[in-house]
Short mmCIF file of C-alpha atoms in Angstrom, two decimals:
data_model
loop_
_atom_site.label_atom_id
_atom_site.label_comp_id
_atom_site.label_asym_id
_atom_site.label_seq_id
_atom_site.Cartn_x
_atom_site.Cartn_y
_atom_site.Cartn_z
CA MET A 202 18.32 -14.27 -18.29
CA SER A 203 17.74 -11.73 -15.54
CA LYS A 204 14.54 -11.81 -13.58
CA PRO A 205 12.03 -8.96 -14.02
CA ALA A 206 11.92 -6.35 -11.26
CA MET A 207 9.01 -6.13 -8.87
CA VAL A 208 8.91 -3.13 -6.55
CA LEU A 209 6.89 -3.43 -3.33
CA LEU A 210 5.89 -0.14 -1.65
CA HIS A 211 4.69 -0.29 1.96
CA GLY A 212 1.97 1.57 3.86
CA VAL A 213 2.03 4.57 6.17
CA GLY A 214 3.92 4.14 9.43
CA LEU A 215 5.39 0.81 8.30
CA ASP A 216 8.61 -0.10 6.48
CA HIS A 217 9.94 -2.51 3.89
CA THR A 218 9.93 -5.45 6.32
CA VAL A 219 6.15 -5.73 6.10
CA TRP A 220 6.73 -7.31 2.67
CA GLU A 221 8.86 -10.20 3.98
CA PRO A 222 6.18 -12.92 3.58
CA VAL A 223 5.40 -11.75 0.04
CA ALA A 224 9.02 -11.24 -1.01
CA GLU A 225 9.89 -14.78 0.06
CA LEU A 226 7.19 -16.17 -2.23
CA LEU A 227 8.31 -14.03 -5.19
CA ALA A 228 12.08 -14.35 -4.97
CA ASP A 229 12.34 -17.31 -7.34
CA ARG A 230 10.65 -15.42 -10.19
CA TYR A 231 11.40 -11.73 -9.65
CA THR A 232 14.12 -9.39 -8.51
CA VAL A 233 12.21 -8.01 -5.53
CA ILE A 234 12.93 -4.41 -4.50
CA THR A 235 11.44 -3.11 -1.24
CA PRO A 236 12.39 0.52 -0.63
CA ASP A 237 11.45 2.46 2.47
CA LEU A 238 9.34 5.50 1.65
CA PRO A 239 10.65 8.90 2.80
CA GLY A 240 9.92 9.38 6.48
CA HIS A 241 9.87 5.64 7.13
CA GLY A 242 12.27 2.95 8.30
CA ALA A 243 15.82 4.26 8.55
CA ARG A 244 15.11 7.31 6.39
CA PRO A 245 15.02 10.84 7.87
CA PRO A 246 11.69 12.12 9.20
CA ALA A 247 9.30 13.64 6.68
CA PRO A 248 8.99 17.42 7.12
CA VAL A 249 5.82 19.44 7.41
CA GLY A 250 4.25 20.00 4.01
CA THR A 251 5.32 16.60 2.64
CA THR A 252 3.32 15.74 -0.47
CA LEU A 253 2.53 12.63 -2.47
CA ALA A 254 5.03 13.86 -5.05
CA ASP A 255 7.73 14.05 -2.35
CA LEU A 256 7.09 10.49 -1.20
CA SER A 257 6.97 9.21 -4.77
CA GLU A 258 10.00 11.02 -6.15
CA GLY A 259 11.88 9.93 -3.03
CA VAL A 260 11.92 6.30 -4.23
CA VAL A 261 12.34 6.81 -7.99
CA GLY A 262 16.08 6.26 -7.81
CA GLU A 263 15.55 2.72 -6.52
CA ILE A 264 13.10 1.65 -9.25
CA PRO A 265 14.35 0.28 -12.59
CA ALA A 266 12.45 1.18 -15.74
CA GLY A 267 9.84 -1.37 -16.67
CA SER A 268 9.21 -2.60 -13.14
CA HIS A 269 6.07 -4.24 -11.87
CA LEU A 270 4.91 -1.70 -9.26
CA VAL A 271 2.98 -3.06 -6.27
CA GLY A 272 1.83 -0.56 -3.67
CA PHE A 273 0.06 -1.28 -0.38
CA SER A 274 -2.24 1.35 1.19
CA LEU A 275 -0.22 4.62 1.11
CA GLY A 276 2.22 2.76 -1.15
CA ALA A 277 -0.61 2.18 -3.62
CA LEU A 278 -1.10 5.93 -3.95
CA VAL A 279 2.65 6.31 -4.50
CA ALA A 280 2.56 3.59 -7.17
CA GLN A 281 -0.37 5.28 -8.90
CA TYR A 282 1.47 8.60 -8.86
CA LEU A 283 4.56 7.00 -10.40
CA ALA A 284 2.51 5.26 -13.08
CA LEU A 285 1.05 8.65 -13.99
CA HIS A 286 4.08 10.90 -13.79
CA ARG A 287 7.03 8.65 -14.61
CA PRO A 288 6.29 7.13 -18.03
CA GLY A 289 8.17 3.90 -18.65
CA LEU A 290 8.80 3.21 -14.98
CA ALA A 291 5.87 0.83 -14.56
CA ALA A 292 5.23 -2.22 -16.73
CA THR A 293 2.19 -3.03 -14.59
CA LEU A 294 0.50 -1.44 -11.58
CA THR A 295 -0.96 -3.35 -8.63
CA SER A 296 -2.81 -1.43 -5.93
CA VAL A 297 -3.22 -3.44 -2.72
CA SER A 298 -5.70 -2.27 -0.07
CA SER A 299 -5.91 1.12 -1.79
CA VAL A 300 -8.26 3.94 -1.02
CA CYS A 301 -9.93 5.69 -3.93
CA ARG A 302 -12.23 8.67 -4.23
CA ARG A 303 -13.31 8.69 -0.59
CA THR A 304 -16.87 9.79 0.10
CA GLU A 305 -17.50 12.65 2.54
CA ALA A 306 -18.12 10.13 5.33
CA GLU A 307 -14.97 8.17 4.47
CA ARG A 308 -12.95 11.39 4.36
CA ALA A 309 -14.32 12.45 7.75
CA ALA A 310 -13.37 9.08 9.24
CA VAL A 311 -9.77 9.20 8.04
CA LEU A 312 -9.36 12.82 9.12
CA SER A 313 -10.61 11.81 12.56
CA ARG A 314 -7.90 9.13 12.66
CA LEU A 315 -5.37 11.76 11.65
CA GLN A 316 -6.48 13.96 14.54
CA THR A 317 -6.11 11.04 16.96
CA ALA A 318 -2.56 10.48 15.72
CA GLN A 319 -1.80 14.14 16.42
CA THR A 320 -3.27 14.17 19.92
CA ASP A 321 -2.84 10.60 21.24
CA PHE A 322 -0.34 8.60 19.21
CA GLU A 323 -0.53 5.58 21.50
CA ALA A 324 -4.29 5.37 21.02
CA SER A 325 -3.80 5.77 17.26
CA THR A 326 -1.39 2.83 17.19
CA ALA A 327 -3.72 0.64 19.24
CA ALA A 328 -6.65 1.49 16.96
CA SER A 329 -4.64 0.60 13.85
CA ILE A 330 -3.67 -2.77 15.28
CA GLY A 331 -7.32 -3.47 16.07
CA ARG A 332 -8.55 -2.43 12.63
CA TRP A 333 -5.91 -4.46 10.85
CA TYR A 334 -5.72 -7.66 12.87
CA GLU A 335 -8.84 -8.15 15.01
CA GLY A 336 -10.54 -11.40 14.08
CA THR A 337 -7.70 -12.57 11.82
CA GLU A 338 -5.43 -15.59 12.20
CA VAL A 339 -2.24 -13.51 12.08
CA GLY A 340 0.12 -14.78 14.78
CA PRO A 341 1.18 -12.73 17.82
CA GLU A 342 4.73 -12.26 16.51
CA TRP A 343 3.54 -10.27 13.49
CA VAL A 344 1.10 -8.30 15.62
CA ARG A 345 3.97 -7.43 17.96
CA ARG A 346 6.27 -6.50 15.08
CA THR A 347 3.63 -4.26 13.53
CA ARG A 348 2.88 -2.55 16.83
CA GLU A 349 6.60 -1.87 17.34
CA MET A 350 6.94 -0.58 13.77
CA LEU A 351 4.14 1.91 14.35
CA ALA A 352 5.29 2.91 17.83
CA GLY A 353 8.82 3.52 16.54
CA ASN A 354 7.75 6.32 14.23
CA ASP A 355 8.74 9.93 14.70
CA ILE A 356 5.27 11.23 15.54
CA SER A 357 5.46 14.44 13.53
CA SER A 358 6.81 12.55 10.52
CA PHE A 359 4.01 10.00 10.81
CA VAL A 360 1.40 12.76 10.95
CA HIS A 361 2.85 14.46 7.87
CA CYS A 362 2.78 11.18 5.92
CA TYR A 363 -0.65 10.24 7.23
CA HIS A 364 -1.94 13.58 5.97
CA VAL A 365 -0.81 12.52 2.50
CA PHE A 366 -2.61 9.20 2.91
CA ALA A 367 -5.76 10.99 4.08
CA THR A 368 -5.90 13.46 1.20
CA ALA A 369 -3.97 12.24 -1.84
CA ASP A 370 -6.73 10.05 -3.26
CA ALA A 371 -8.64 13.25 -4.02
CA GLU A 372 -5.53 14.66 -5.72
CA LEU A 373 -5.17 11.54 -7.86
CA ALA A 374 -8.84 11.03 -8.70
CA PRO A 375 -9.12 13.36 -11.73
CA ALA A 376 -6.00 11.85 -13.33
CA LEU A 377 -6.57 8.11 -12.86
CA GLY A 378 -7.82 7.75 -16.42
CA GLY A 379 -4.32 8.65 -17.60
CA ILE A 380 -2.83 5.44 -16.20
CA THR A 381 -2.64 3.20 -19.25
CA VAL A 382 -0.49 0.29 -18.04
CA PRO A 383 -2.30 -2.94 -17.16
CA ALA A 384 -3.54 -2.65 -13.58
CA LEU A 385 -4.83 -4.80 -10.75
CA ALA A 386 -6.76 -3.59 -7.70
CA VAL A 387 -6.98 -6.04 -4.81
CA THR A 388 -8.31 -5.74 -1.27
CA GLY A 389 -9.72 -7.80 1.57
CA GLY A 390 -13.42 -8.45 1.73
CA GLN A 391 -13.51 -7.30 5.37
CA ASP A 392 -11.18 -4.30 5.06
CA PRO A 393 -12.96 -1.46 6.93
CA GLY A 394 -10.80 1.34 5.53
CA SER A 395 -9.75 0.35 2.00
CA THR A 396 -13.09 -1.23 1.28
CA PRO A 397 -14.14 -3.49 -1.60
CA GLU A 398 -16.27 -0.57 -2.81
CA MET A 399 -13.13 1.59 -3.05
CA THR A 400 -11.41 -1.16 -5.03
CA HIS A 401 -14.40 -1.22 -7.38
CA ARG A 402 -14.11 2.55 -7.79
CA LEU A 403 -10.41 2.26 -8.60
CA ALA A 404 -10.93 -0.56 -11.10
CA SER A 405 -13.67 1.48 -12.77
CA ALA A 406 -11.51 4.61 -12.94
CA LEU A 407 -8.45 2.97 -14.52
CA PRO A 408 -8.68 2.21 -18.26
CA ASP A 409 -7.31 -1.35 -18.00
CA CYS A 410 -7.86 -2.70 -14.51
CA ARG A 411 -9.24 -5.84 -12.98
CA GLU A 412 -10.29 -6.21 -9.37
CA VAL A 413 -9.79 -9.05 -6.92
CA ILE A 414 -11.47 -9.25 -3.51
CA ILE A 415 -9.88 -11.74 -1.11
CA PRO A 416 -12.71 -13.12 1.04
CA ASN A 417 -12.67 -12.82 4.84
CA ALA A 418 -9.45 -10.78 4.83
CA ARG A 419 -8.79 -7.40 6.40
CA HIS A 420 -6.29 -4.64 5.56
CA MET A 421 -2.84 -6.16 6.04
CA LEU A 422 -2.89 -8.51 3.08
CA PRO A 423 0.94 -8.71 2.78
CA VAL A 424 1.00 -10.26 6.26
CA GLU A 425 -2.45 -11.83 6.62
CA ARG A 426 -2.80 -13.43 3.17
CA PRO A 427 0.58 -13.32 1.41
CA ARG A 428 0.06 -16.44 -0.69
CA GLU A 429 -3.34 -15.37 -2.02
CA LEU A 430 -1.97 -11.90 -2.70
CA VAL A 431 1.02 -13.31 -4.60
CA ASP A 432 -1.26 -15.64 -6.56
CA ALA A 433 -3.43 -12.68 -7.59
CA ILE A 434 -0.44 -10.55 -8.62
CA THR A 435 1.45 -13.24 -10.52
CA THR A 436 -1.67 -14.49 -12.32
CA PHE A 437 -2.43 -10.93 -13.41
CA ILE A 438 1.13 -10.28 -14.60
CA GLY A 439 1.32 -13.62 -16.33
CA GLU A 440 -1.70 -12.77 -18.43
CA HIS A 441 -0.11 -9.50 -19.59
CA VAL A 442 3.63 -10.12 -19.68
CA HIS A 443 5.75 -13.19 -20.38
CA VAL A 444 8.17 -13.54 -17.49
#
């Protein structure tokens, strides 16, 4: 019997390799698919005017029907879009470290980060590394790999994709109630950007969603806490689907 498909969608400025610790833990139970989003990894740069629909439709061809969709950060917004607009694609939806319905202050903060990326990309990269890893037990090798991943981006492409990340939660907000597949929203208790409060908002907005907060964790759950993340995802799926 073939294993069910689980699709892991990465965050802005990263690529599929960020899922390596998670994919290793899932490989015995799932066919794990880790596409690069448009504008990321080896894919061509994202042009000006790139939208959430562009990023989402750009990975549809790699996703089998009935997949368990797991999106991290920007990837969570892509997964939510696909659950809304591609009926039958998602069996379940997991949003990891997702933003949701940013307040005015939260919107101003992310737009300020977008401006920094436009004017001083090196400072933007350094700030991301600090937000994601400061105070964690993530080893220096993963910090180095993440820094190189970010620094290797085409700057214009990164800015175009970051604009989607900064604005698409407002685009999705009115439609979240239309996502009817079983859903999980999970974030780190110390995530300064995709906060526990945002996860609560997302879980409240989706018709069938539970929330999990991983204590003392920051943003990069796929790297910082892969085992706890996998436990949360597989427990959730196991309660909804026999695999």
